[in-house]
Coordinates of C-alpha atoms in Angstrom, one line a residue:
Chain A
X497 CA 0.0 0.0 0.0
X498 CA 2.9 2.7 0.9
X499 CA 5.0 4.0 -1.2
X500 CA 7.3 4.0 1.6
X501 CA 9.4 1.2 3.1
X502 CA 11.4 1.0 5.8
X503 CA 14.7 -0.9 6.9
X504 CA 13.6 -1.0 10.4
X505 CA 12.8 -4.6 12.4
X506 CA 9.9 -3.8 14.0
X507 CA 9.4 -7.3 15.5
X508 CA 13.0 -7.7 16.8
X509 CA 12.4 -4.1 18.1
X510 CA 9.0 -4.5 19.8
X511 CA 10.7 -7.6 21.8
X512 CA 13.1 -4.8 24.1
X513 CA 9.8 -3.5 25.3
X514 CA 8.3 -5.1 28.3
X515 CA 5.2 -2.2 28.1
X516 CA 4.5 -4.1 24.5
X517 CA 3.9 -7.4 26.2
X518 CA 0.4 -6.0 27.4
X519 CA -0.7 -6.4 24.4
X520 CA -2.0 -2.5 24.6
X521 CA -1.7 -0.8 21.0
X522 CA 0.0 2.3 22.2
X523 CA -0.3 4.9 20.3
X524 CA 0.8 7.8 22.8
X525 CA 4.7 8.1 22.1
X526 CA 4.3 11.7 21.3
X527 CA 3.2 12.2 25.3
X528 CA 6.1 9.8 26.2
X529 CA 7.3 6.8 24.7
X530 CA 8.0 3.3 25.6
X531 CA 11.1 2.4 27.4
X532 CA 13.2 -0.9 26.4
X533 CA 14.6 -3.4 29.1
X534 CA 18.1 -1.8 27.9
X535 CA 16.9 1.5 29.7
X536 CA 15.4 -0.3 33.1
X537 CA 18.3 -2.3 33.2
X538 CA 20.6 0.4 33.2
X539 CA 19.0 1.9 35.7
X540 CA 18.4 -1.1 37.9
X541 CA 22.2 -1.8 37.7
X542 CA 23.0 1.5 39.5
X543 CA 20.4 1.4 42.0
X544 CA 21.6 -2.1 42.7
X545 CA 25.4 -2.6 41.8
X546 CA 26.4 1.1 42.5
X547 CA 24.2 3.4 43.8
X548 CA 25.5 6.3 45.2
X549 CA 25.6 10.3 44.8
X550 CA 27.9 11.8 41.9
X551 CA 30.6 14.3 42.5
X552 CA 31.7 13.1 45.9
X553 CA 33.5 10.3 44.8
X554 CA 35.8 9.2 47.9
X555 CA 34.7 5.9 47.4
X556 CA 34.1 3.0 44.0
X557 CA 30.4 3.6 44.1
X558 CA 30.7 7.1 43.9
X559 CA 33.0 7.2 41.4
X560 CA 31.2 4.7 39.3
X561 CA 28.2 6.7 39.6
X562 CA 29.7 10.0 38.6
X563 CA 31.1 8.4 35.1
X564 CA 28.3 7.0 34.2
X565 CA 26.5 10.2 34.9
X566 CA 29.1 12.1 33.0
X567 CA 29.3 9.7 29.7
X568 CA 25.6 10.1 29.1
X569 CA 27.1 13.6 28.7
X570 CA 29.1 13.1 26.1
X571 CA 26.8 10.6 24.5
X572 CA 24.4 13.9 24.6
X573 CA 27.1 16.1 23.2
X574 CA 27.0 13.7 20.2
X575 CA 23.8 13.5 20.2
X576 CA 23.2 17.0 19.2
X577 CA 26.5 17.6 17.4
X578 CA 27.4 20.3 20.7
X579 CA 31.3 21.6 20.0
X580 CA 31.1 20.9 24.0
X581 CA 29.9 18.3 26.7
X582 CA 30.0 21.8 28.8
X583 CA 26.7 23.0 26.8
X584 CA 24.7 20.2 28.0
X585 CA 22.8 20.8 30.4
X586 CA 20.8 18.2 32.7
X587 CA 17.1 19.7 33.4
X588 CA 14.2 18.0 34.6
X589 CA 12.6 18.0 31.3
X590 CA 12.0 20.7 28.0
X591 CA 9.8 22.5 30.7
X592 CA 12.5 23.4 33.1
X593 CA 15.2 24.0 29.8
X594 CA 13.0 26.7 28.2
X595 CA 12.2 28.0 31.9
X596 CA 15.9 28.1 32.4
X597 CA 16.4 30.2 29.2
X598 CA 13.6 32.4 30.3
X599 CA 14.5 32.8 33.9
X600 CA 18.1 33.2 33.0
X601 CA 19.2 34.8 29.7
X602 CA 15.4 36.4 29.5
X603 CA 16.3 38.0 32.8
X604 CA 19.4 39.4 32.2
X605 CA 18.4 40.5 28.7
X606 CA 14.9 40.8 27.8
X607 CA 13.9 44.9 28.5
X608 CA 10.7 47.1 28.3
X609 CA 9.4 46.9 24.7
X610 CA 12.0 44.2 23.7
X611 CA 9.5 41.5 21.1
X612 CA 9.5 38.1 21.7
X613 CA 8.0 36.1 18.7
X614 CA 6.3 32.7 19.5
X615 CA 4.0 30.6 17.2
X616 CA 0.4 29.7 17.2
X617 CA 1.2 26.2 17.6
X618 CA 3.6 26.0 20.3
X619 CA 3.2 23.6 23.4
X620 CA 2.3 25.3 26.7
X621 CA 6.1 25.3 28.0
X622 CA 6.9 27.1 25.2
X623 CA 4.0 30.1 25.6
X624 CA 3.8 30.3 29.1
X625 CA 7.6 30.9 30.8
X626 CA 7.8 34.0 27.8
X627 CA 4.4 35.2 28.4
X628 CA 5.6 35.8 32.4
X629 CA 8.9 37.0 31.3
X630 CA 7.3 40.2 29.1
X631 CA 4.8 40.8 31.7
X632 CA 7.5 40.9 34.3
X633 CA 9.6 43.1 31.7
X634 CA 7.0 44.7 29.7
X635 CA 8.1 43.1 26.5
X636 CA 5.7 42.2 23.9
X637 CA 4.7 38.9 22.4
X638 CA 3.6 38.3 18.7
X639 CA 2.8 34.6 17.5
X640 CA 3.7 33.5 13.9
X641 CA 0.0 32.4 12.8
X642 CA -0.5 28.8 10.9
X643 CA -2.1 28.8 7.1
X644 CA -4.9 26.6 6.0
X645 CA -2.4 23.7 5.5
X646 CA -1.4 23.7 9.0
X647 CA 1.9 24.9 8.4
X648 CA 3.6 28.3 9.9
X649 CA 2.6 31.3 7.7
X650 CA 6.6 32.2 6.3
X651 CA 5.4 35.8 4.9
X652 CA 3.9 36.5 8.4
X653 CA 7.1 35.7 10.9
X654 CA 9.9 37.0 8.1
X655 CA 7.4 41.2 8.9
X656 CA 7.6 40.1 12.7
X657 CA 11.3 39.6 11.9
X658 CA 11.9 43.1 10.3
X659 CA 10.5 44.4 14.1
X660 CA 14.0 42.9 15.4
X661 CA 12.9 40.7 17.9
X662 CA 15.0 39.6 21.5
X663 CA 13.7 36.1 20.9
X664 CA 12.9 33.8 18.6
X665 CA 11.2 30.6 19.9
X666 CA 9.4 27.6 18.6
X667 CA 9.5 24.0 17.6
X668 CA 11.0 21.5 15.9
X669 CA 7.6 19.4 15.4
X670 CA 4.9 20.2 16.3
X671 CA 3.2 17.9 18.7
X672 CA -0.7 18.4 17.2
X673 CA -0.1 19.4 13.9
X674 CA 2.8 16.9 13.5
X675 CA 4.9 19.8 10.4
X676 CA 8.5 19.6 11.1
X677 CA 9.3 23.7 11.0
X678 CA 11.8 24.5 8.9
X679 CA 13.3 25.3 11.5
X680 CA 17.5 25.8 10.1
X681 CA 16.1 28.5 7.6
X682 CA 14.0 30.1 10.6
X683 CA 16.9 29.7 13.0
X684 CA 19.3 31.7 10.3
X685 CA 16.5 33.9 9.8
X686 CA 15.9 35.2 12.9
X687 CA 19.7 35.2 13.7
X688 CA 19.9 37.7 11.0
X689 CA 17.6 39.9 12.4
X690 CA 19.4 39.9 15.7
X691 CA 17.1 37.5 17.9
X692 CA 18.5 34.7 19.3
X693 CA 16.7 31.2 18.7
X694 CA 15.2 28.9 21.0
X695 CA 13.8 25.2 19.6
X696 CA 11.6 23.6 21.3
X697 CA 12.9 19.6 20.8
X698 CA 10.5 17.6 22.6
X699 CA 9.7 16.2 19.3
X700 CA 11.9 16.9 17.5
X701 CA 14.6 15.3 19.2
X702 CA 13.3 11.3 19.6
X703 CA 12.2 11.3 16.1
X704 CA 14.5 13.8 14.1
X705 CA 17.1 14.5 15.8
X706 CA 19.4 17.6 15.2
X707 CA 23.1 18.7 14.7
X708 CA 23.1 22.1 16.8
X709 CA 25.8 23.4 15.3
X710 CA 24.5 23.0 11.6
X711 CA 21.0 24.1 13.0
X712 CA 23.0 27.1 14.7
X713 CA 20.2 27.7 17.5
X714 CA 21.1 29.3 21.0
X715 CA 19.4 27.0 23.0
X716 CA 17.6 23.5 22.0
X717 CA 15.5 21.8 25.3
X718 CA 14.3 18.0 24.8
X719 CA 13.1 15.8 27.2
X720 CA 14.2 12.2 28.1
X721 CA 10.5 10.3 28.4
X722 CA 9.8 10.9 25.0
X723 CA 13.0 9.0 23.6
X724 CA 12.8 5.8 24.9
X725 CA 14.5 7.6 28.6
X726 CA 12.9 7.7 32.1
X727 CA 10.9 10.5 32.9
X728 CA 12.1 13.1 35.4
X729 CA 15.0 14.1 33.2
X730 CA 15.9 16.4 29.9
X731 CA 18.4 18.1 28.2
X732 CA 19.1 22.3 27.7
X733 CA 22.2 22.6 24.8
X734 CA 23.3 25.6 25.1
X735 CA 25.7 27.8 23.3
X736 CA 28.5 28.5 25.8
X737 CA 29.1 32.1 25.5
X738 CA 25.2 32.7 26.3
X739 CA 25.8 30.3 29.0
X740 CA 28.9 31.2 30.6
X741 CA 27.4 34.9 30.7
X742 CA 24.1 34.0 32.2
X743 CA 23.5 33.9 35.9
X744 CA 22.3 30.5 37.6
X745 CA 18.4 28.7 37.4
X746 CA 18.4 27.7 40.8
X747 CA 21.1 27.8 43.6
X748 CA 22.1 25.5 46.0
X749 CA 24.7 22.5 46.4
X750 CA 26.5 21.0 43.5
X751 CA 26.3 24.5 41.8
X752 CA 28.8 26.3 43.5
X753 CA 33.1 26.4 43.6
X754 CA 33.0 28.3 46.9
X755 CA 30.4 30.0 49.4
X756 CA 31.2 32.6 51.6
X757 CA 28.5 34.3 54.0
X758 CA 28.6 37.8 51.6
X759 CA 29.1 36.0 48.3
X760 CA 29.5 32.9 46.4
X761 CA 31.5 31.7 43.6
X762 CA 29.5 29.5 41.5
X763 CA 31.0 25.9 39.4
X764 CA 32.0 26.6 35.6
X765 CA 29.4 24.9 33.2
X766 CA 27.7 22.9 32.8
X767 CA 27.5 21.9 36.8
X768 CA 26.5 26.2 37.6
X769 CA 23.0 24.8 35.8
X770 CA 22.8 21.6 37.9
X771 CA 22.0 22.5 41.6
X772 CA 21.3 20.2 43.8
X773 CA 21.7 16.2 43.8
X774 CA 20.8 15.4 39.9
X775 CA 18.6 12.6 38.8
X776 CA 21.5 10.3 39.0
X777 CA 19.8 7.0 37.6
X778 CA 18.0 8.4 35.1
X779 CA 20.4 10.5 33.8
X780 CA 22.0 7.3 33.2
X781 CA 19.0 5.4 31.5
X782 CA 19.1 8.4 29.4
X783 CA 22.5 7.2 28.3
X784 CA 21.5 3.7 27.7
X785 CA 18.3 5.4 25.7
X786 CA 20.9 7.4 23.3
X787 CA 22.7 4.4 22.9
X788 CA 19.6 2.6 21.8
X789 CA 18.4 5.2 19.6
X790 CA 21.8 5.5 17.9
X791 CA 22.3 2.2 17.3
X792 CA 18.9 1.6 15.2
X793 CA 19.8 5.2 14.1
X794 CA 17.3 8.2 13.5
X795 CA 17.3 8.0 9.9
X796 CA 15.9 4.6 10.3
X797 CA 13.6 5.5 12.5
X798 CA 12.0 8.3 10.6
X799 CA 11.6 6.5 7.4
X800 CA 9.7 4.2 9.6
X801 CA 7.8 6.2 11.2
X802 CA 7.4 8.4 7.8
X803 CA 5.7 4.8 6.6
X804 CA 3.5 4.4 8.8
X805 CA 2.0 7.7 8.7
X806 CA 1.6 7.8 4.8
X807 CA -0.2 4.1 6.2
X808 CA -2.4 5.8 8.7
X809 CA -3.4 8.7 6.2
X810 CA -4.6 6.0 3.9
X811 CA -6.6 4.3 6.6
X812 CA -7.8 7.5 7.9
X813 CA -9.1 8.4 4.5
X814 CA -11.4 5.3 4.4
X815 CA -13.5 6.7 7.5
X816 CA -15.9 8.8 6.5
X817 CA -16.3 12.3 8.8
X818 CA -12.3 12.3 10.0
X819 CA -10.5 14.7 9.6
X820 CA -7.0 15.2 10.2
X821 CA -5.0 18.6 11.3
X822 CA -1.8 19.3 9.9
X823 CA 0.2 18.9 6.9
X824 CA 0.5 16.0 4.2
X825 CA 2.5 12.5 5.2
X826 CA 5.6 14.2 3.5
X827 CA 6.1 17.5 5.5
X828 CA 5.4 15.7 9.1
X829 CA 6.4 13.3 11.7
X830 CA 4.3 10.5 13.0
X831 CA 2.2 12.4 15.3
X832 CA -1.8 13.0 13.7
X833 CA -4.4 14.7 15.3
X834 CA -7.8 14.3 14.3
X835 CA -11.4 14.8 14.8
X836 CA -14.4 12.4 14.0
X837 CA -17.7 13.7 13.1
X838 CA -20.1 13.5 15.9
X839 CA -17.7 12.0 18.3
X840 CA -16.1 14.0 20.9
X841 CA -12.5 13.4 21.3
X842 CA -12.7 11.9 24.6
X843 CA -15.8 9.4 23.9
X844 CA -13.4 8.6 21.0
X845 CA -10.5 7.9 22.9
X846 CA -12.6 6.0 25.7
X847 CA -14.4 3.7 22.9
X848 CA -10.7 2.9 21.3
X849 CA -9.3 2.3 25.0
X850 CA -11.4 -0.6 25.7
X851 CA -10.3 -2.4 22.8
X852 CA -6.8 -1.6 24.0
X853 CA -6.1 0.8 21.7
X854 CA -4.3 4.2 23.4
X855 CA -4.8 7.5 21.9
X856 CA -4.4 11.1 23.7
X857 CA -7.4 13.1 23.6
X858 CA -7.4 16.8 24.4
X859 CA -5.7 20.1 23.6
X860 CA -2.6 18.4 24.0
X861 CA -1.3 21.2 25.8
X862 CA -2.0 23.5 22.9
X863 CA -5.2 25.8 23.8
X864 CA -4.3 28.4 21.5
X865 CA -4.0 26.0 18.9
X866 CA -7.0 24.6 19.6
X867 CA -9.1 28.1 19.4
X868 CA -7.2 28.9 16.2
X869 CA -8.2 25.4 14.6
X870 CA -12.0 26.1 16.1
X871 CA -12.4 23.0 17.9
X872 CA -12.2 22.4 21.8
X873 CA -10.2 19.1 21.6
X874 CA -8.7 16.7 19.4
X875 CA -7.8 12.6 19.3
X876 CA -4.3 11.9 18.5
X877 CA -2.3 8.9 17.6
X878 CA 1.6 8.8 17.3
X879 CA 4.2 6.3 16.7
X880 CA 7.6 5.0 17.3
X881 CA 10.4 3.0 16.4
X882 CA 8.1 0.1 17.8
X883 CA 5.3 0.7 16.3
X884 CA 3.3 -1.5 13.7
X885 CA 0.2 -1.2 10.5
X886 CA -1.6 -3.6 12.5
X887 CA -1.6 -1.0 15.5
X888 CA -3.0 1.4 13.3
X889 CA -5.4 -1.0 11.5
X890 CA -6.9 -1.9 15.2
X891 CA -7.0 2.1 16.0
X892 CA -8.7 2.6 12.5
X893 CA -11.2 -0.6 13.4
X894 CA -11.8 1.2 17.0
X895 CA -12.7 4.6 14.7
X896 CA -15.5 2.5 12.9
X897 CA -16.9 1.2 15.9
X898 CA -17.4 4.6 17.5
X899 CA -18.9 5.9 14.1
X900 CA -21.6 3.1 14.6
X901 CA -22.5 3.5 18.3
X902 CA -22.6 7.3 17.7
X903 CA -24.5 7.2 13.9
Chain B
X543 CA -19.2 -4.3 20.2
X544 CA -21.3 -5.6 23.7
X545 CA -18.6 -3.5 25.9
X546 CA -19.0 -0.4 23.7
X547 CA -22.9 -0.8 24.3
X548 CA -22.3 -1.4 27.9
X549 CA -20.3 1.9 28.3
X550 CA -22.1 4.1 25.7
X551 CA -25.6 2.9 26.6
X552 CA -28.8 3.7 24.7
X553 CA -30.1 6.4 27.0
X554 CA -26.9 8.0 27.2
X555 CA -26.7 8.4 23.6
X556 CA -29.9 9.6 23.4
X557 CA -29.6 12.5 26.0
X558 CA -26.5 13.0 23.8
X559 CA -28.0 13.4 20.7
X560 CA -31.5 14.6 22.1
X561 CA -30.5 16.5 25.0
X562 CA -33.5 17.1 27.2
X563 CA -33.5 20.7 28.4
X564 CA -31.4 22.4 26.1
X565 CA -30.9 26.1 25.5
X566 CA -30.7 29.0 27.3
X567 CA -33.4 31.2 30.2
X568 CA -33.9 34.3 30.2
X569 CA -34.6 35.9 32.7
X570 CA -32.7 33.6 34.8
X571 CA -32.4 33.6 38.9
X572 CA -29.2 31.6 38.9
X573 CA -27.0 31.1 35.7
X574 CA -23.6 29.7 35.6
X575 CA -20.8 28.1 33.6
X576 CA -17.2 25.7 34.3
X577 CA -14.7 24.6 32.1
X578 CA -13.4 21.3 32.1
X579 CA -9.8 22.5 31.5
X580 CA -8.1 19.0 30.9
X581 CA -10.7 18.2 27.5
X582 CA -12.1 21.7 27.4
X583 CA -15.7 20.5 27.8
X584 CA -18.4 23.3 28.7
X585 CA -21.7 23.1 30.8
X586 CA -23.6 26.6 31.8
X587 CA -27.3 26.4 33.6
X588 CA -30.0 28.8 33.7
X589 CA -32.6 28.3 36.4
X590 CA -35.9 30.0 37.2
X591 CA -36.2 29.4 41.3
X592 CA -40.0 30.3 42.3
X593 CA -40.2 30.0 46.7
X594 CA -37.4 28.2 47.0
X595 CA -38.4 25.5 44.5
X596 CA -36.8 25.0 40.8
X597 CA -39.7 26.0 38.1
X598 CA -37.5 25.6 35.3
X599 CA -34.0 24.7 34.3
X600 CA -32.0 24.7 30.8
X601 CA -28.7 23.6 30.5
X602 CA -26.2 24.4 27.3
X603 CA -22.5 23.8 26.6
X604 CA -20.4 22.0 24.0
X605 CA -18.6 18.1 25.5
X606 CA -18.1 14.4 25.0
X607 CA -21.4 12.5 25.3
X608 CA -20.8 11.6 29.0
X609 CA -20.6 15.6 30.3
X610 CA -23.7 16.3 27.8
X611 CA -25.6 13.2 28.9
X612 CA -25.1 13.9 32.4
X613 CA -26.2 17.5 32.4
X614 CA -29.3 16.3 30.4
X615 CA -30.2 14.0 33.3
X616 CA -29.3 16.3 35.9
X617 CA -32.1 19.1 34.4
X618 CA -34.5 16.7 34.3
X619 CA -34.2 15.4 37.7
X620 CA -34.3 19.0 39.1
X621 CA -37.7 20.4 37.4
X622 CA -39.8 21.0 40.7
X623 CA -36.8 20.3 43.2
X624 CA -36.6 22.8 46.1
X625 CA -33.1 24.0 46.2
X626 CA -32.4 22.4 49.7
X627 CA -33.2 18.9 48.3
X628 CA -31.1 20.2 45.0
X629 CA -28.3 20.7 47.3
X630 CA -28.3 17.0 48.6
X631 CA -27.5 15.9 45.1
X632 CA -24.1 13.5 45.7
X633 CA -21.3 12.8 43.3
X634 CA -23.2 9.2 43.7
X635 CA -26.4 10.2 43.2
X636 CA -25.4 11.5 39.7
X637 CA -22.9 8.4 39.2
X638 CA -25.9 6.2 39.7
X639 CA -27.9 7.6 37.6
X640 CA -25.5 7.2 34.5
X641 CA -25.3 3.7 35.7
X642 CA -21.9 3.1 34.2
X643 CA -18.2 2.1 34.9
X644 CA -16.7 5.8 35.0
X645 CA -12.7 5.6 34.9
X646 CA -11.4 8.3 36.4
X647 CA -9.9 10.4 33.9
X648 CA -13.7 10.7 32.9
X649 CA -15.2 11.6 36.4
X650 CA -14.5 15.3 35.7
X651 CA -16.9 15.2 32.7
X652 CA -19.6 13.1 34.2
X653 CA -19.4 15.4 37.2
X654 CA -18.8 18.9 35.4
X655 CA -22.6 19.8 35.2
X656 CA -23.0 19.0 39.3
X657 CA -20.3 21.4 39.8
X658 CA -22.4 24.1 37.7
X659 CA -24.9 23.8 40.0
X660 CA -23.4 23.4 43.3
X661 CA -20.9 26.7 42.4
X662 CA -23.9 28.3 40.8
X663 CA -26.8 28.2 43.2
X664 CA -24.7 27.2 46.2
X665 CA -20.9 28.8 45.7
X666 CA -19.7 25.9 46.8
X667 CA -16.3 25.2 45.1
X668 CA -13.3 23.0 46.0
X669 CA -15.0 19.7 45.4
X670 CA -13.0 19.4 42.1
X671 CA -9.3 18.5 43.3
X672 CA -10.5 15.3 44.6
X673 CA -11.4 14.4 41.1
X674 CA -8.4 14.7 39.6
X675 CA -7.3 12.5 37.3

């Protein structure tokens, strides 16, 4: 049926995931994904074999610990393509990065009047920590509006550029409307006009990927849950200059080099970003989740996930009253909202749930995109690495079913 | 299937599609509206309060079938209630009546027109957070 094929071994793949073994068609990964055994091993090997805190490493344990929790740093570096393991930053998610880059560089920087340019179709996290830095400012806020295909209206954010904004923020992918931005053109863009860029990589990063320095972007926040990593960690690149300028998130113990009763002298980067005792374990099943990741490789696992969502646009097509928001298969990742014609979101995902079918129902943590679409909520299925047709033909079959007990 | 019919039964579909009640009063003695913020469902009531007793009651709002059934059922029960016995109303009472296995990330919307009218006629709040999903 696709035009599309993939490399990737789903089967072999779906066996690393315990989660899979329910039997439960998950289609949530864009909320957070699955996790492989490689992931909860690593982490039950340090609770287990060497648990202890980092950066205090007067004993084995310690300094066991503190290695680990370092190479995931490196492995991040990579990741990204950073010139520097010192511009990764451990956060407790893309919610704490951007509110880092707000609290700290939007601090320091952002003045009365200064524009900050956002887009219609951002997630919460990346409305909400700008929209309390220009009211504590006075700055102003302008969002780049979305046209009829569901993409980000080009024309409109190049005039918002010519107003020589502080900041430029947005996303890689967007998590309703599934377009990946163009996000390198916007990024040189707004550099251009003086701004300095902040991508939103929540998506982006499980699914795309990106090279930082190719991309060129200030800051870049992703989050661990939704790459195959435990929850309760994330990742802030940085470029070092902004960060060796900017003051500290939060203050306390593993942040500092000395403190005095009238002043302190804080730790160089990355650990003047990292107060307090880190999320030792799953910084390390983060590692093991990059490892993962890398060796099925990103490539592989978009053209995957590219197949299956030319797949699920086919199936979609053959249910009469759904519509889908968003772009074509070819200018998106595998994350498709919809609507169904008489069904409300919710009774949608309820009616799909009990055949063990999961799908997110909501505004997705996108209200403003919701009121600019016109609709209150939407239903939305996205995939992975380990995700398979049939998934999609038992999500499709659940879509039939609620067409009937609703008709 | 049977579990779909179970869940979605026939009178709940039909207050659904046929919602008993429906539209707005004017003049009204008490009106009021909530938000489910998690889905974005909406319930307002209008009701007409004659010596203490409900005379008439019209509901409107915009929701899954479970919030829109449930505020259906709710009008109908409170035609000719006094608002004393109105305020006796439980979380149970309205649970019951729906008759179904309500997971909990749905509670809000099978509760969300019970909160209407215990904020609107009564100001009580607070009884959400428990609720939570």
């Amino acid at each position: 049926m696709s035009m599309l094929r993939s490399d990737l071994d789903v089967a072999a793949v779906r066996k690393d995931f315990p989660f899979l073994r329910t039997g439960v068609a998950y289609l949530d990964s864009a909320n957070t994904s699955q996790r492989p055994r490689q992931v909860i091993e690593a982490m039950e090997a340090y609770y287990s074999e060497y648990n202890a805190n980092i950066h205090r490493g007067a004993y084995r344990a310690s300094e066991m610990a503190t290695e680990r929790y370092e190479a995931t740093r490196d492995k991040l570096r990579a990741f990204v393509n950073a010139r520097s393991r010192k511009e990764i930053i451990y956060t407790r998610g893309t919610t704490e990065g951007i509110n880092l880059v707000a609290y700290s560089w939007g601090r320091q920087h952002v003045r009365e009047g200064d524009l900050i340019v956002l887009t219609i179709a951002e997630h919460h996290s990346n409305i909400v920590p700008w929209q309390i830095l220009a009211q504590e400012k006075g700055a102003r806020l302008e969002y780049v509006d979305i046209d009829d295909q569901g993409e980000l209206r080009q024309d409109q954010f190049h005039a918002l550029l010519e107003r020589k904004p502080r900041v430029v923020a947005f996303t890689q992918i967007s998590n309703n409307l599934g377009m990946i931005t163009p996000y390198r053109e916007m990024t040189a863009a707004a550099h251009a006009a003086g701004a300095i860029v902040v991508i939103d990589g929540a998506q982006g990063a499980p699914h795309l990927g990106i090279d930082v320095q190719e991309t060129g972007c200030d800051f870049y926040a992703f989050s661990s849950h939704k790459m195959c990593g435990p929850t309760g960690v994330g990742v802030l690149y940085g470029r070092r200059e902004l960060l060796e300028a900017m003051p500290p998130f939060q203050a306390g113990g593993d942040m500092i080099r000395a403190v005095h009763l009238t002043h302190t002298e804080y730790a160089p980067l990355p650990e003047k970003f990292e107060a307090g005792t880190q999320a030792i374990a799953e910084v390390i099943g983060l590692g093991a989740a990059v490892d993962y990741l890398q060796g099925i490789g990103l490539e592989a696992i978009h053209a995957h996930e590219a197949a299956l969502t030319e797949y699920a646009f086919e199936a979609f097509s053959e249910v009469p009253g759904l519509r889908v928001f968003g772009p074509p298969p070819s200018r998106r990742a595998g994350v498709i909202a919809f609507d169904l014609e008489g069904v409300h979101p919710h009774d949608l995902a309820t009616i799909v749930d009990r055949r063990g079918v999961a799908i997110r129902a909501g505004h997705n943590c996108a209200m403003p995109l919701m009121e600019r679409l016109g609709v209150p909520a939407v239903a939305r299925a996205s995939f992975y690495l380990y995700t398979e047709r049939e998934e999609i033909d038992r999500l499709v079959a659940g879509l039939q079913e609620a067409k009937r007990i609703f008709a | 299937m049977a579990i779909d019919d179970q869940f979605y039964r026939e009178f709940i579909l039909d207050h659904y599609k046929n919602p008993r009640n429906f539209g707005r009063l004017e003049p009204a003695d008490i009106t009021h509206e909530e938000y489910n913020p998690l889905c974005g469902d909406l319930v307002g009531m209008d009701l007409q309060v004659r010596d203490g007793v409900i005379e008439d009651v019209r509901f409107h709002g915009r929701g899954c079938a479970i919030s829109q059934a449930s505020a259906s059922l709710l009008t109908e029960r409170l035609k000719g209630m006094s608002l004393d016995e109105a305020r006796q109303i439980s979380k149970d009472d309205v649970l019951d009546e729906l008759g179904i296995d309500i997971s909990p990330a749905r509670l809000k919307c099978a509760l969300l027109s019970l909160k209407v009218l215990k904020v609107g006629a009564y100001g009580l709040a607070g009884e959400e957070d428990e609720d939570e999903a």
